[in-house]
Structure formats: structure tokens, C-alpha cells
mmCIF file of C-alpha atoms and ligand atoms in Angstrom:
data_model
loop_
_atom_site.group_PDB
_atom_site.id
_atom_site.type_symbol
_atom_site.label_atom_id
_atom_site.label_comp_id
_atom_site.label_asym_id
_atom_site.label_seq_id
_atom_site.Cartn_x
_atom_site.Cartn_y
_atom_site.Cartn_z
ATOM 1 C CA MET U 1 -6.004 -32.231 16.619
ATOM 2 C CA ARG U 2 -9.344 -32.932 18.300
ATOM 3 C CA ALA U 3 -12.395 -33.055 15.994
ATOM 4 C CA GLU U 4 -13.995 -30.128 17.841
ATOM 5 C CA ASP U 5 -10.850 -28.048 17.310
ATOM 6 C CA GLN U 6 -10.807 -28.891 13.616
ATOM 7 C CA GLU U 7 -14.432 -27.766 13.454
ATOM 8 C CA VAL U 8 -13.544 -24.291 14.720
ATOM 9 C CA PHE U 9 -11.272 -23.797 11.712
ATOM 10 C CA GLU U 10 -13.816 -25.230 9.296
ATOM 11 C CA ASN U 11 -16.645 -23.093 10.673
ATOM 12 C CA ALA U 12 -14.561 -19.927 10.358
ATOM 13 C CA VAL U 13 -13.953 -20.645 6.687
ATOM 14 C CA ALA U 14 -17.571 -21.719 6.113
ATOM 15 C CA GLN U 15 -18.776 -18.366 7.416
ATOM 16 C CA ILE U 16 -16.430 -16.477 5.106
ATOM 17 C CA LYS U 17 -17.685 -18.610 2.199
ATOM 18 C CA ASP U 18 -21.310 -17.868 3.173
ATOM 19 C CA GLU U 19 -20.567 -14.164 2.985
ATOM 20 C CA GLY U 20 -19.160 -14.649 -0.518
ATOM 21 C CA ARG U 21 -15.747 -13.301 0.465
ATOM 22 C CA TYR U 22 -13.675 -16.480 0.460
ATOM 23 C CA ARG U 23 -10.373 -15.597 -1.154
ATOM 24 C CA VAL U 24 -9.011 -17.694 -3.986
ATOM 25 C CA PHE U 25 -5.572 -16.580 -5.065
ATOM 26 C CA ALA U 26 -4.860 -16.441 -8.778
ATOM 27 C CA ASP U 27 -1.726 -18.524 -9.410
ATOM 28 C CA ILE U 28 0.222 -16.433 -11.907
ATOM 29 C CA LEU U 29 3.657 -16.070 -13.410
ATOM 30 C CA ARG U 30 4.638 -12.556 -14.350
ATOM 31 C CA GLN U 31 6.717 -12.411 -17.500
ATOM 32 C CA ARG U 32 10.059 -10.725 -17.349
ATOM 33 C CA GLY U 33 10.197 -7.676 -19.600
ATOM 34 C CA ARG U 34 6.526 -7.952 -20.570
ATOM 35 C CA PHE U 35 4.825 -6.093 -17.714
ATOM 36 C CA PRO U 36 1.799 -6.066 -17.280
ATOM 37 C CA HIS U 37 1.464 -9.422 -19.075
ATOM 38 C CA ALA U 38 1.442 -12.640 -17.075
ATOM 39 C CA ARG U 39 0.341 -16.265 -17.310
ATOM 40 C CA LEU U 40 -2.389 -17.793 -15.207
ATOM 41 C CA ARG U 41 -1.998 -21.441 -14.179
ATOM 42 C CA LEU U 42 -5.267 -23.263 -14.848
ATOM 43 C CA GLU U 43 -6.643 -25.907 -12.497
ATOM 44 C CA GLY U 44 -6.914 -28.529 -15.227
ATOM 45 C CA GLY U 45 -3.298 -27.904 -16.229
ATOM 46 C CA GLY U 46 -1.682 -25.462 -18.620
ATOM 47 C CA TYR U 47 -1.550 -21.673 -18.631
ATOM 48 C CA ARG U 48 -3.503 -18.821 -20.183
ATOM 49 C CA ASP U 49 -2.153 -15.372 -21.019
ATOM 50 C CA ILE U 50 -3.602 -12.576 -18.927
ATOM 51 C CA VAL U 51 -3.109 -8.854 -18.405
ATOM 52 C CA VAL U 52 -2.609 -7.766 -14.799
ATOM 53 C CA TRP U 53 -4.697 -4.708 -13.846
ATOM 54 C CA CYS U 54 -4.343 -4.903 -10.080
ATOM 55 C CA SER U 55 -0.620 -4.829 -9.378
ATOM 56 C CA ASN U 56 0.898 -2.435 -6.877
ATOM 57 C CA ASP U 57 4.112 -2.532 -8.900
ATOM 58 C CA TYR U 58 2.835 0.862 -9.970
ATOM 59 C CA LEU U 59 5.767 1.806 -12.200
ATOM 60 C CA GLY U 60 6.687 -1.668 -13.426
ATOM 61 C CA GLN U 61 10.005 -1.341 -11.593
ATOM 62 C CA GLY U 62 9.845 -5.002 -10.604
ATOM 63 C CA GLN U 63 10.619 -5.679 -14.275
ATOM 64 C CA ASN U 64 13.146 -2.901 -14.845
ATOM 65 C CA GLU U 65 16.288 -4.422 -16.383
ATOM 66 C CA ASP U 66 18.661 -2.278 -14.283
ATOM 67 C CA VAL U 67 16.845 -3.277 -11.108
ATOM 68 C CA LEU U 68 17.071 -6.932 -12.070
ATOM 69 C CA ALA U 69 20.757 -6.537 -12.921
ATOM 70 C CA ALA U 70 21.410 -5.042 -9.474
ATOM 71 C CA ALA U 71 19.681 -8.007 -7.814
ATOM 72 C CA HIS U 72 21.636 -10.502 -9.929
ATOM 73 C CA ALA U 73 24.927 -8.735 -9.231
ATOM 74 C CA ALA U 74 24.257 -8.828 -5.487
ATOM 75 C CA ILE U 75 23.465 -12.556 -5.557
ATOM 76 C CA ASP U 76 26.649 -13.191 -7.529
ATOM 77 C CA ALA U 77 28.684 -11.064 -5.142
ATOM 78 C CA VAL U 78 27.364 -12.030 -1.709
ATOM 79 C CA GLY U 79 24.901 -14.917 -2.069
ATOM 80 C CA ALA U 80 21.217 -15.460 -1.374
ATOM 81 C CA GLY U 81 20.275 -14.621 2.202
ATOM 82 C CA ALA U 82 21.450 -11.991 4.679
ATOM 83 C CA GLY U 83 22.455 -14.688 7.133
ATOM 84 C CA GLY U 84 21.224 -13.017 10.281
ATOM 85 C CA THR U 85 19.417 -10.202 11.989
ATOM 86 C CA ARG U 86 20.803 -6.723 11.471
ATOM 87 C CA ASN U 87 22.746 -7.072 14.724
ATOM 88 C CA ILE U 88 24.056 -10.553 14.031
ATOM 89 C CA SER U 89 25.920 -10.351 10.708
ATOM 90 C CA GLY U 90 22.832 -9.324 8.693
ATOM 91 C CA THR U 91 23.857 -5.735 7.952
ATOM 92 C CA THR U 92 25.444 -5.372 4.526
ATOM 93 C CA SER U 93 26.606 -2.341 2.592
ATOM 94 C CA TYR U 94 23.408 -2.664 0.510
ATOM 95 C CA HIS U 95 21.272 -2.153 3.623
ATOM 96 C CA VAL U 96 23.351 0.769 4.849
ATOM 97 C CA ASP U 97 23.371 2.511 1.455
ATOM 98 C CA LEU U 98 19.646 1.932 1.028
ATOM 99 C CA GLU U 99 18.890 3.525 4.400
ATOM 100 C CA ARG U 100 20.970 6.562 3.425
ATOM 101 C CA GLU U 101 19.153 6.818 0.105
ATOM 102 C CA LEU U 102 15.724 6.619 1.770
ATOM 103 C CA ALA U 103 16.588 9.249 4.364
ATOM 104 C CA ALA U 104 17.681 11.541 1.517
ATOM 105 C CA LEU U 105 14.527 10.774 -0.479
ATOM 106 C CA HIS U 106 12.371 12.099 2.349
ATOM 107 C CA GLY U 107 14.781 14.827 3.518
ATOM 108 C CA LYS U 108 15.170 13.173 6.933
ATOM 109 C CA GLU U 109 18.177 12.598 9.171
ATOM 110 C CA ALA U 110 17.880 8.818 9.247
ATOM 111 C CA ALA U 111 16.005 5.789 7.944
ATOM 112 C CA LEU U 112 15.446 2.259 9.189
ATOM 113 C CA LEU U 113 14.656 -0.781 7.046
ATOM 114 C CA PHE U 114 12.123 -3.455 7.937
ATOM 115 C CA THR U 115 11.132 -6.653 6.161
ATOM 116 C CA SER U 116 7.854 -5.106 4.978
ATOM 117 C CA GLY U 117 5.823 -1.925 5.118
ATOM 118 C CA TYR U 118 3.409 -3.766 7.370
ATOM 119 C CA VAL U 119 6.134 -4.533 9.892
ATOM 120 C CA SER U 120 7.525 -0.999 9.725
ATOM 121 C CA ASN U 121 4.161 0.503 10.747
ATOM 122 C CA ASP U 122 3.396 -2.106 13.362
ATOM 123 C CA ALA U 123 6.857 -2.040 14.923
ATOM 124 C CA THR U 124 7.405 1.710 14.821
ATOM 125 C CA LEU U 125 4.046 2.789 16.204
ATOM 126 C CA SER U 126 4.043 0.237 19.013
ATOM 127 C CA THR U 127 7.619 1.179 19.923
ATOM 128 C CA ILE U 128 6.939 4.917 19.960
ATOM 129 C CA ALA U 129 4.056 4.191 22.335
ATOM 130 C CA LYS U 130 6.436 2.232 24.573
ATOM 131 C CA LEU U 131 8.816 5.175 24.687
ATOM 132 C CA PHE U 132 6.046 7.588 25.734
ATOM 133 C CA PRO U 133 3.877 5.796 28.330
ATOM 134 C CA ASP U 134 1.509 8.783 28.578
ATOM 135 C CA LEU U 135 1.250 9.185 24.793
ATOM 136 C CA TRP U 136 -2.069 9.927 23.069
ATOM 137 C CA ILE U 137 -2.354 8.554 19.522
ATOM 138 C CA PHE U 138 -4.826 10.074 17.056
ATOM 139 C CA SER U 139 -5.456 7.773 14.124
ATOM 140 C CA ASP U 140 -7.413 8.371 10.912
ATOM 141 C CA ALA U 141 -10.404 6.004 10.669
ATOM 142 C CA GLN U 142 -9.210 4.667 7.330
ATOM 143 C CA ASN U 143 -5.665 3.883 8.361
ATOM 144 C CA HIS U 144 -4.192 0.644 7.100
ATOM 145 C CA ALA U 145 -4.372 -2.554 9.171
ATOM 146 C CA SER U 146 -0.628 -2.365 9.879
ATOM 147 C CA MET U 147 -0.988 0.988 11.641
ATOM 148 C CA ILE U 148 -4.128 -0.157 13.427
ATOM 149 C CA GLU U 149 -2.285 -3.220 14.686
ATOM 150 C CA GLY U 150 0.679 -1.198 15.979
ATOM 151 C CA ILE U 151 -1.669 1.253 17.692
ATOM 152 C CA ARG U 152 -3.877 -1.535 19.062
ATOM 153 C CA ARG U 153 -0.909 -3.090 20.812
ATOM 154 C CA ALA U 154 0.143 0.260 22.275
ATOM 155 C CA LYS U 155 -1.026 0.574 25.846
ATOM 156 C CA CYS U 156 -1.553 4.327 25.583
ATOM 157 C CA GLN U 157 -4.621 6.508 25.019
ATOM 158 C CA LYS U 158 -6.014 6.212 21.471
ATOM 159 C CA ARG U 159 -8.571 8.178 19.545
ATOM 160 C CA ILE U 160 -9.850 7.494 16.023
ATOM 161 C CA PHE U 161 -10.878 10.568 14.078
ATOM 162 C CA ARG U 162 -13.294 10.428 11.152
ATOM 163 C CA HIS U 163 -11.477 10.050 7.856
ATOM 164 C CA ASN U 164 -9.767 13.324 6.869
ATOM 165 C CA ASP U 165 -12.069 15.235 9.266
ATOM 166 C CA LEU U 166 -9.940 18.038 10.704
ATOM 167 C CA GLN U 167 -12.626 19.325 13.060
ATOM 168 C CA HIS U 168 -13.051 15.892 14.546
ATOM 169 C CA LEU U 169 -9.283 15.577 14.912
ATOM 170 C CA GLU U 170 -9.138 18.909 16.748
ATOM 171 C CA ALA U 171 -12.051 17.977 18.999
ATOM 172 C CA MET U 172 -10.189 14.828 20.002
ATOM 173 C CA LEU U 173 -6.909 16.654 20.517
ATOM 174 C CA ASN U 174 -8.771 18.947 22.905
ATOM 175 C CA GLU U 175 -9.650 15.926 25.055
ATOM 176 C CA ALA U 176 -5.962 15.307 25.818
ATOM 177 C CA PRO U 177 -4.055 17.214 28.513
ATOM 178 C CA ALA U 178 -2.054 20.040 26.918
ATOM 179 C CA SER U 179 1.180 18.662 28.378
ATOM 180 C CA ALA U 180 0.703 15.060 27.164
ATOM 181 C CA PRO U 181 2.859 13.838 24.270
ATOM 182 C CA LYS U 182 0.698 13.280 21.190
ATOM 183 C CA LEU U 183 1.053 11.629 17.794
ATOM 184 C CA ILE U 184 -1.189 11.916 14.736
ATOM 185 C CA ALA U 185 -1.002 8.867 12.435
ATOM 186 C CA PHE U 186 -2.364 9.097 8.900
ATOM 187 C CA GLU U 187 -1.747 8.150 5.270
ATOM 188 C CA SER U 188 -0.966 10.283 2.237
ATOM 189 C CA VAL U 189 -2.859 8.170 -0.340
ATOM 190 C CA TYR U 190 -5.683 5.967 0.931
ATOM 191 C CA SER U 191 -5.254 3.015 -1.327
ATOM 192 C CA MET U 192 -8.781 1.676 -1.575
ATOM 193 C CA ASP U 193 -10.574 4.978 -2.291
ATOM 194 C CA GLY U 194 -7.644 6.704 -4.002
ATOM 195 C CA ASP U 195 -8.094 9.950 -2.074
ATOM 196 C CA THR U 196 -5.356 11.914 -0.281
ATOM 197 C CA ALA U 197 -4.926 13.494 3.154
ATOM 198 C CA PRO U 198 -4.769 17.260 3.772
ATOM 199 C CA ILE U 199 -1.184 16.877 4.992
ATOM 200 C CA GLU U 200 -0.422 20.574 5.398
ATOM 201 C CA ALA U 201 -3.594 21.232 7.420
ATOM 202 C CA ILE U 202 -2.837 18.238 9.654
ATOM 203 C CA CYS U 203 0.705 19.555 10.193
ATOM 204 C CA ASP U 204 -0.752 22.972 11.113
ATOM 205 C CA ILE U 205 -3.024 21.346 13.697
ATOM 206 C CA ALA U 206 -0.162 19.192 14.966
ATOM 207 C CA ARG U 207 1.980 22.264 15.507
ATOM 208 C CA GLN U 208 -0.844 24.023 17.350
ATOM 209 C CA TYR U 209 -1.299 21.079 19.738
ATOM 210 C CA GLY U 210 2.354 20.065 19.985
ATOM 211 C CA ALA U 211 1.691 16.686 18.361
ATOM 212 C CA MET U 212 4.176 14.550 16.446
ATOM 213 C CA THR U 213 3.125 13.480 12.940
ATOM 214 C CA TYR U 214 3.454 9.988 11.442
ATOM 215 C CA LEU U 215 2.672 9.703 7.737
ATOM 216 C CA ASP U 216 2.296 6.443 5.796
ATOM 217 C CA GLU U 217 3.406 7.224 2.220
ATOM 218 C CA VAL U 218 3.194 3.600 1.081
ATOM 219 C CA HIS U 219 0.988 4.456 -1.909
ATOM 220 C CA GLY U 220 2.587 7.851 -2.550
ATOM 221 C CA VAL U 221 6.288 7.208 -2.437
ATOM 222 C CA GLY U 222 7.931 7.107 -5.858
ATOM 223 C CA LEU U 223 4.757 8.438 -7.444
ATOM 224 C CA TYR U 224 4.349 12.028 -6.278
ATOM 225 C CA GLY U 225 6.737 14.938 -5.753
ATOM 226 C CA GLU U 226 9.586 16.045 -7.976
ATOM 227 C CA LYS U 227 11.889 13.249 -6.775
ATOM 228 C CA GLY U 228 9.198 10.763 -5.805
ATOM 229 C CA GLY U 229 9.296 11.641 -2.100
ATOM 230 C CA GLY U 230 5.520 11.260 -2.046
ATOM 231 C CA VAL U 231 2.495 13.496 -1.613
ATOM 232 C CA ALA U 232 4.232 15.364 1.237
ATOM 233 C CA GLU U 233 6.994 16.338 -1.202
ATOM 234 C CA ARG U 234 4.452 17.335 -3.863
ATOM 235 C CA ASP U 235 2.679 19.529 -1.311
ATOM 236 C CA GLY U 236 5.959 21.086 -0.123
ATOM 237 C CA VAL U 237 5.486 19.840 3.452
ATOM 238 C CA MET U 238 7.868 16.898 3.716
ATOM 239 C CA HIS U 239 10.011 18.789 6.265
ATOM 240 C CA ARG U 240 6.981 19.344 8.479
ATOM 241 C CA VAL U 241 6.179 15.650 8.969
ATOM 242 C CA ASP U 242 8.178 13.995 11.770
ATOM 243 C CA PHE U 243 8.033 10.385 10.576
ATOM 244 C CA ILE U 244 7.530 9.275 6.981
ATOM 245 C CA GLU U 245 6.972 5.572 6.498
ATOM 246 C CA GLY U 246 7.061 3.769 3.159
ATOM 247 C CA THR U 247 7.415 0.525 1.283
ATOM 248 C CA LEU U 248 9.903 -0.818 -1.228
ATOM 249 C CA ALA U 249 7.287 -3.229 -2.545
ATOM 250 C CA LYS U 250 5.036 -0.977 -4.597
ATOM 251 C CA ALA U 251 6.430 1.878 -6.728
ATOM 252 C CA PHE U 252 9.958 0.524 -6.197
ATOM 253 C CA GLY U 253 8.949 -2.978 -7.295
ATOM 254 C CA ALA U 254 10.969 -4.904 -4.690
ATOM 255 C CA MET U 255 10.132 -5.772 -1.090
ATOM 256 C CA GLY U 256 10.609 -4.346 2.395
ATOM 257 C CA GLY U 257 9.494 -1.310 4.340
ATOM 258 C CA TYR U 258 11.071 1.597 6.153
ATOM 259 C CA VAL U 259 10.565 4.561 8.389
ATOM 260 C CA THR U 260 12.454 7.856 8.167
ATOM 261 C CA GLY U 261 12.688 10.612 10.750
ATOM 262 C CA PRO U 262 14.911 12.400 13.262
ATOM 263 C CA ALA U 263 18.161 10.526 13.981
ATOM 264 C CA ALA U 264 17.495 10.224 17.726
ATOM 265 C CA ALA U 265 14.036 8.725 17.158
ATOM 266 C CA ILE U 266 15.244 6.276 14.510
ATOM 267 C CA ASP U 267 18.105 5.232 16.785
ATOM 268 C CA ALA U 268 15.640 4.547 19.623
ATOM 269 C CA ILE U 269 13.343 2.507 17.349
ATOM 270 C CA ARG U 270 16.352 0.585 16.002
ATOM 271 C CA SER U 271 17.366 -0.200 19.569
ATOM 272 C CA MET U 272 13.939 -1.152 20.911
ATOM 273 C CA ALA U 273 11.530 -2.443 18.240
ATOM 274 C CA PRO U 274 11.159 -6.254 18.429
ATOM 275 C CA GLY U 275 9.888 -6.294 14.817
ATOM 276 C CA PHE U 276 13.226 -4.838 13.767
ATOM 277 C CA ILE U 277 15.581 -6.566 16.191
ATOM 278 C CA PHE U 278 14.411 -10.172 16.180
ATOM 279 C CA THR U 279 14.131 -10.993 12.496
ATOM 280 C CA THR U 280 16.550 -11.773 9.694
ATOM 281 C CA SER U 281 17.275 -8.715 7.594
ATOM 282 C CA LEU U 282 16.194 -8.353 3.976
ATOM 283 C CA ALA U 283 18.111 -10.466 1.464
ATOM 284 C CA PRO U 284 21.003 -8.394 0.069
ATOM 285 C CA SER U 285 19.706 -8.909 -3.475
ATOM 286 C CA ILE U 286 16.389 -7.323 -2.467
ATOM 287 C CA ALA U 287 18.136 -4.394 -0.798
ATOM 288 C CA ALA U 288 20.326 -3.987 -3.901
ATOM 289 C CA ALA U 289 17.310 -4.087 -6.229
ATOM 290 C CA ALA U 290 15.438 -1.582 -4.061
ATOM 291 C CA LEU U 291 18.437 0.742 -3.915
ATOM 292 C CA GLU U 292 18.800 0.736 -7.690
ATOM 293 C CA SER U 293 15.076 1.256 -8.078
ATOM 294 C CA VAL U 294 14.916 4.197 -5.665
ATOM 295 C CA ARG U 295 17.803 5.848 -7.515
ATOM 296 C CA ILE U 296 16.100 5.378 -10.885
ATOM 297 C CA VAL U 297 12.711 6.562 -9.662
ATOM 298 C CA ARG U 298 14.206 9.653 -7.974
ATOM 299 C CA ALA U 299 15.887 10.618 -11.229
ATOM 300 C CA CYS U 300 12.945 9.979 -13.565
ATOM 301 C CA PRO U 301 9.990 12.346 -13.051
ATOM 302 C CA HIS U 302 8.637 11.362 -16.474
ATOM 303 C CA MET U 303 7.581 7.987 -14.979
ATOM 304 C CA ARG U 304 5.339 9.847 -12.532
ATOM 305 C CA ASP U 305 3.952 12.079 -15.290
ATOM 306 C CA ARG U 306 3.202 9.073 -17.443
ATOM 307 C CA LEU U 307 1.434 7.245 -14.593
ATOM 308 C CA ALA U 308 -0.736 10.293 -13.856
ATOM 309 C CA GLU U 309 -1.617 10.624 -17.547
ATOM 310 C CA ARG U 310 -2.471 6.906 -17.809
ATOM 311 C CA ALA U 311 -4.695 7.017 -14.722
ATOM 312 C CA GLU U 312 -6.607 10.037 -16.015
ATOM 313 C CA ARG U 313 -7.008 8.441 -19.419
ATOM 314 C CA LEU U 314 -8.377 5.246 -17.902
ATOM 315 C CA LYS U 315 -10.836 7.112 -15.682
ATOM 316 C CA GLU U 316 -12.121 8.981 -18.760
ATOM 317 C CA LYS U 317 -12.537 5.784 -20.763
ATOM 318 C CA LEU U 318 -14.375 4.007 -17.949
ATOM 319 C CA LYS U 319 -16.666 6.968 -17.342
ATOM 320 C CA ASP U 320 -17.407 7.282 -21.066
ATOM 321 C CA ALA U 321 -18.525 3.634 -20.964
ATOM 322 C CA GLY U 322 -20.871 4.372 -18.030
ATOM 323 C CA LEU U 323 -18.829 2.331 -15.557
ATOM 324 C CA PRO U 324 -19.056 3.605 -11.944
ATOM 325 C CA VAL U 325 -15.565 4.894 -11.183
ATOM 326 C CA MET U 326 -15.593 5.998 -7.563
ATOM 327 C CA ALA U 327 -15.549 9.784 -7.308
ATOM 328 C CA SER U 328 -13.242 9.634 -4.282
ATOM 329 C CA SER U 329 -10.163 8.988 -6.394
ATOM 330 C CA THR U 330 -7.866 11.900 -7.148
ATOM 331 C CA THR U 331 -4.841 9.672 -7.651
ATOM 332 C CA HIS U 332 -3.482 6.810 -9.772
ATOM 333 C CA ILE U 333 -5.835 4.321 -8.081
ATOM 334 C CA VAL U 334 -9.027 3.629 -10.032
ATOM 335 C CA PRO U 335 -11.719 1.931 -7.906
ATOM 336 C CA VAL U 336 -14.921 0.801 -9.635
ATOM 337 C CA GLU U 337 -17.915 0.380 -7.349
ATOM 338 C CA VAL U 338 -19.732 -2.964 -7.022
ATOM 339 C CA GLY U 339 -21.226 -2.995 -3.494
ATOM 340 C CA ASP U 340 -21.665 -6.755 -3.011
ATOM 341 C CA ALA U 341 -19.049 -9.344 -2.046
ATOM 342 C CA ALA U 342 -20.352 -12.326 -4.005
ATOM 343 C CA LEU U 343 -21.036 -10.254 -7.110
ATOM 344 C CA CYS U 344 -17.599 -8.680 -6.924
ATOM 345 C CA LYS U 345 -16.020 -12.149 -6.938
ATOM 346 C CA GLU U 346 -18.217 -13.301 -9.837
ATOM 347 C CA LEU U 347 -17.317 -10.235 -11.886
ATOM 348 C CA SER U 348 -13.646 -10.727 -11.185
ATOM 349 C CA ASP U 349 -13.828 -14.423 -12.138
ATOM 350 C CA ALA U 350 -15.634 -13.616 -15.374
ATOM 351 C CA LEU U 351 -13.003 -11.011 -16.248
ATOM 352 C CA LEU U 352 -10.189 -13.444 -15.544
ATOM 353 C CA PHE U 353 -11.468 -16.654 -17.073
ATOM 354 C CA GLU U 354 -13.534 -15.266 -19.964
ATOM 355 C CA HIS U 355 -11.494 -12.184 -20.892
ATOM 356 C CA GLY U 356 -7.955 -12.784 -19.580
ATOM 357 C CA ILE U 357 -8.147 -9.656 -17.425
ATOM 358 C CA TYR U 358 -6.967 -9.865 -13.840
ATOM 359 C CA VAL U 359 -8.549 -7.460 -11.338
ATOM 360 C CA GLN U 360 -9.037 -9.110 -7.958
ATOM 361 C CA PRO U 361 -12.202 -8.427 -5.915
ATOM 362 C CA ILE U 362 -11.746 -6.124 -2.926
ATOM 363 C CA ASN U 363 -14.027 -6.994 -0.061
ATOM 364 C CA TYR U 364 -14.301 -7.005 3.742
ATOM 365 C CA PRO U 365 -12.146 -6.615 5.839
ATOM 366 C CA THR U 366 -10.063 -4.611 3.336
ATOM 367 C CA VAL U 367 -13.070 -2.298 2.757
ATOM 368 C CA PRO U 368 -16.348 -1.990 4.722
ATOM 369 C CA ARG U 369 -19.127 -4.421 3.794
ATOM 370 C CA GLY U 370 -21.411 -2.970 1.092
ATOM 371 C CA THR U 371 -18.548 -1.023 -0.505
ATOM 372 C CA GLU U 372 -16.933 -3.954 -2.341
ATOM 373 C CA ARG U 373 -15.160 -2.882 -5.484
ATOM 374 C CA LEU U 374 -12.794 -3.687 -8.290
ATOM 375 C CA ARG U 375 -9.601 -1.746 -7.664
ATOM 376 C CA ILE U 376 -7.830 -1.076 -10.941
ATOM 377 C CA THR U 377 -4.226 0.105 -11.010
ATOM 378 C CA PRO U 378 -2.908 1.291 -14.363
ATOM 379 C CA SER U 379 0.834 1.728 -14.869
ATOM 380 C CA PRO U 380 2.976 3.552 -17.432
ATOM 381 C CA PHE U 381 2.904 0.281 -19.413
ATOM 382 C CA HIS U 382 -0.874 -0.011 -19.768
ATOM 383 C CA ASP U 383 -1.308 1.523 -23.219
ATOM 384 C CA ASP U 384 -4.507 2.664 -24.929
ATOM 385 C CA ALA U 385 -5.044 -0.698 -26.623
ATOM 386 C CA LEU U 386 -4.896 -2.536 -23.286
ATOM 387 C CA MET U 387 -7.266 0.034 -21.801
ATOM 388 C CA ASP U 388 -9.741 -0.452 -24.637
ATOM 389 C CA ASP U 389 -9.627 -4.223 -24.016
ATOM 390 C CA LEU U 390 -10.267 -3.651 -20.320
ATOM 391 C CA VAL U 391 -13.214 -1.321 -20.922
ATOM 392 C CA ALA U 392 -14.720 -3.737 -23.455
ATOM 393 C CA ALA U 393 -14.386 -6.650 -21.018
ATOM 394 C CA LEU U 394 -15.850 -4.669 -18.123
ATOM 395 C CA SER U 395 -18.743 -3.532 -20.318
ATOM 396 C CA ALA U 396 -19.410 -7.149 -21.297
ATOM 397 C CA VAL U 397 -19.452 -8.445 -17.706
ATOM 398 C CA TRP U 398 -21.501 -5.443 -16.564
ATOM 399 C CA ALA U 399 -24.131 -6.440 -19.146
ATOM 400 C CA GLN U 400 -23.843 -10.150 -18.274
ATOM 401 C CA PHE U 401 -24.593 -9.467 -14.583
ATOM 402 C CA ASN U 402 -27.171 -6.679 -15.216
ATOM 403 C CA MET U 403 -25.077 -4.147 -13.363
ATOM 404 C CA ARG U 404 -25.962 -0.504 -12.945
ATOM 405 C CA ARG U 405 -24.386 1.984 -15.356
ATOM 406 C CA VAL U 406 -23.911 5.663 -14.666
ATOM 407 C CA ALA U 407 -24.798 8.460 -17.077
HETATM 408 N N1 LIG P 1 0.502 0.787 4.547
HETATM 409 C C1 LIG P 1 -0.483 0.809 3.626
HETATM 410 C C2 LIG P 1 -1.334 2.021 3.536
HETATM 411 C C3 LIG P 1 -0.687 -0.274 2.768
HETATM 412 O O1 LIG P 1 -1.679 -0.252 1.875
HETATM 413 C C4 LIG P 1 0.166 -1.402 2.883
HETATM 414 C C5 LIG P 1 0.004 -2.584 1.989
HETATM 415 O O2 LIG P 1 -0.712 -2.608 1.046
HETATM 416 C C6 LIG P 1 1.156 -1.383 3.843
HETATM 417 C C7 LIG P 1 1.306 -0.292 4.665
HETATM 418 C C8 LIG P 1 2.080 -2.548 3.994
HETATM 419 O O3 LIG P 1 3.100 -2.465 3.051
HETATM 420 P P1 LIG P 1 3.853 -3.796 2.558
HETATM 421 O O4 LIG P 1 3.047 -4.368 1.445
HETATM 422 O O5 LIG P 1 5.202 -3.334 2.162
HETATM 423 O O6 LIG P 1 3.887 -4.705 3.754
#
């Protein structure tokens, strides 16, 4: 590589460092059966015990013994990798059964697996746009990067409506010709603020304007609704959403993503999406683990009740200690406001290295500059004693860095 080319890379990183948002990944080992406990590998050698407060394994299913047994059994039965793309020997009975289970979870005709939730959004949205050359896409301003990327690559008309602003959405829909195909893309739970979308009202508007609806339930699936179908199930509107997209990597504790919807649409995406066609399918053991996990989560509403109770309890404890829990959150996600990238990193480091508490800093581009935060995610396994430790540690670092408290 030429020296001047090398410099381009170095300058890019130097700028990120200057802004105080250089990411250092904590090197951890989760401990089987002891969620949310883990061990942090220290630079000088050795490990220290920590408690993870920022995992998206929201229900601890990544440590569920039945889920692990399903993964082990699949490895013993069929080996490690899938051995090919879905079309070239990479479809196993685990994949097929998992797709059936996911379609049933969301009350849809069909489902399609991808290697991640990111890929499912990117591939599906860009492929839908290919199928409808005169499509107009209406996208919530706070949609996840994976949706933005899929929409960005679509060569159709795009409009971004202000977050959850129905009037703005309608104003933009009015710009499109009445006869044009339209699609509204939005999320159920916005994972950085912890707020939810008015799904029913968006479906009403979609019906009025003849628009298709595409809902990302990545942070809702498994956690809301009687069977864990997500916020759309909780709100009784699952049948009104055309496409429901989700992940197997968060509440289900495994890996992979999917989209569910009408059989004809899923068949077209299956047949046309490069992000589905040209990549090796999920390892059978992952599909087996996810399948077991979805079945467990569907059958166990008490997990969802416990998570909701834990999140409320934590919010109360943090507020009682004068810590600035962001008012936006009406869900299991508990963001605590900081508002500065460098400070957010320093707070997070102090929590990790001085208190054994792992909450990673959230900064740009994940959230807008000036809204940096600590995003705390309790689970059914974070008991009162762990919460008291967290609040005590946060209070200590808040004092150490002269941070603002709220009344
Ligand atoms: N959609 C949203 C809203 C997300 O927050 C994420 C990841 O955090 C994804 C999609 C991607 O899901 P996955 O982690 O399975 O790639």
C-alpha cells in the first residue's frame, strides 16, 4: 500500500478519536448458565468478573439449557456448517421448520431466513424496490441503518418522515401519485430511545393511501404480545402489517434474521434477493437453537411479564437515585442520558474497570451527536441485588465526573 493510501485510513481513525467516539470492544467471555455474569479479559493478562448490562440477549435465551441442547444435538447429527447456499445443498430440515415456525409466530403465510437481521432488512427492502420500479418508500427518520441501507440502494422515490409523525407521513404520501405503489417502513420498538411506533394508526394511513407496510420488530419480537409476536401482536394489528421482519439474535438468543409476509411476496424475495441467494445459509446448529428458542419463548408469557417488571423496577431505582433515565422509553430498554461522546466513554470505562459493570457507550453514528447515552438492558435474570449494585456504581461515577442529577 502506498504511504498516502495508508494515511487515508489513519486520518479517518484519528478524526474518530478526536471526537471521542473511537470504539474499543470489551473482550469478554459469557459464562454458561450464569447469565448475565461474564469475564473480562484484561490487557495485562488475566480476567475480571463483570456483570453485563448491555446485552440484547433480552431473555437470556442464549444460555437456556434446552436451546444449547438443541444446538449440540444438531452438531452431533449433521455437523458444523450448512455447506452451501440455500439453493446449493444448504437447506436443511432445521431451516425449513424454523421458517414455518416464524411464519406462524407472526400469523403470516411464509417466512424467509437470512444470515442476520441486518441482511434481512437490506436485502428485502432493496428487492421490493426492484420489483416495483415506480415504488415510493416512506421511511421513519429513526429507522435502523439496515433499513436505511436497503432503501438507499433502491432506485425509487424515497421520503423520510419525522419520527412517529403521522401528519408528516400523510403530507409525504400526498406528494405521490395516487396510483403509484407505496411502502411505509418503520420499527415497532426504537432501540436507542426505547419508544414504540403507533402501528395501528400507521396501518390506518397505509390503508387510506393504498400503501404496503414493512415493520421491523427486531426489538419487539419475543418480548411483546401473548405469544411473543411483537408489539404488533400486543396491539392486535399483526394481521394488518404486510411484512414483519425480525431477528433471531436478540430475544431468541441465537443468530440470523428473517422476514415474514404473503407467500407470493416471500417467494419473489427468495428468488431475487442477492443477500439471500448468494451466501451460505445459517449453520444448522444455529437454526436448531433458534427453532427451540422460538418454541420456548412462544409458550412462556411469564418471561415477557418478568422482563417488563424488571425494566420498570430498574427505571424506578435509577430515578430514585436522581439518574437521568430518558423519558422516551416505554419499553424494556433503559437509556440514561449523557450528551457527550468522550464523557460517555469515560463513564463506561469507569463502570467497567472500577465497578465490574459493563454498559457500553452509545454514540454517533448510532445516535445523533449530543445525545450520547448509556443504554441499559435488564433481563429476567437481573435481580434486585444486581440492580442495587448497578445504581450504586452509576451514582459513584456520576459523582466522580460531576454529572447532572435530576430531581
Ligand atoms: N433492525 C434493528 C432495529 C436493529 O436494532 C438491528 C440490530 O441491532 C437490526 C435490525 C439488525 O439485526 P441483527 O443484529 O440480527 O443483524
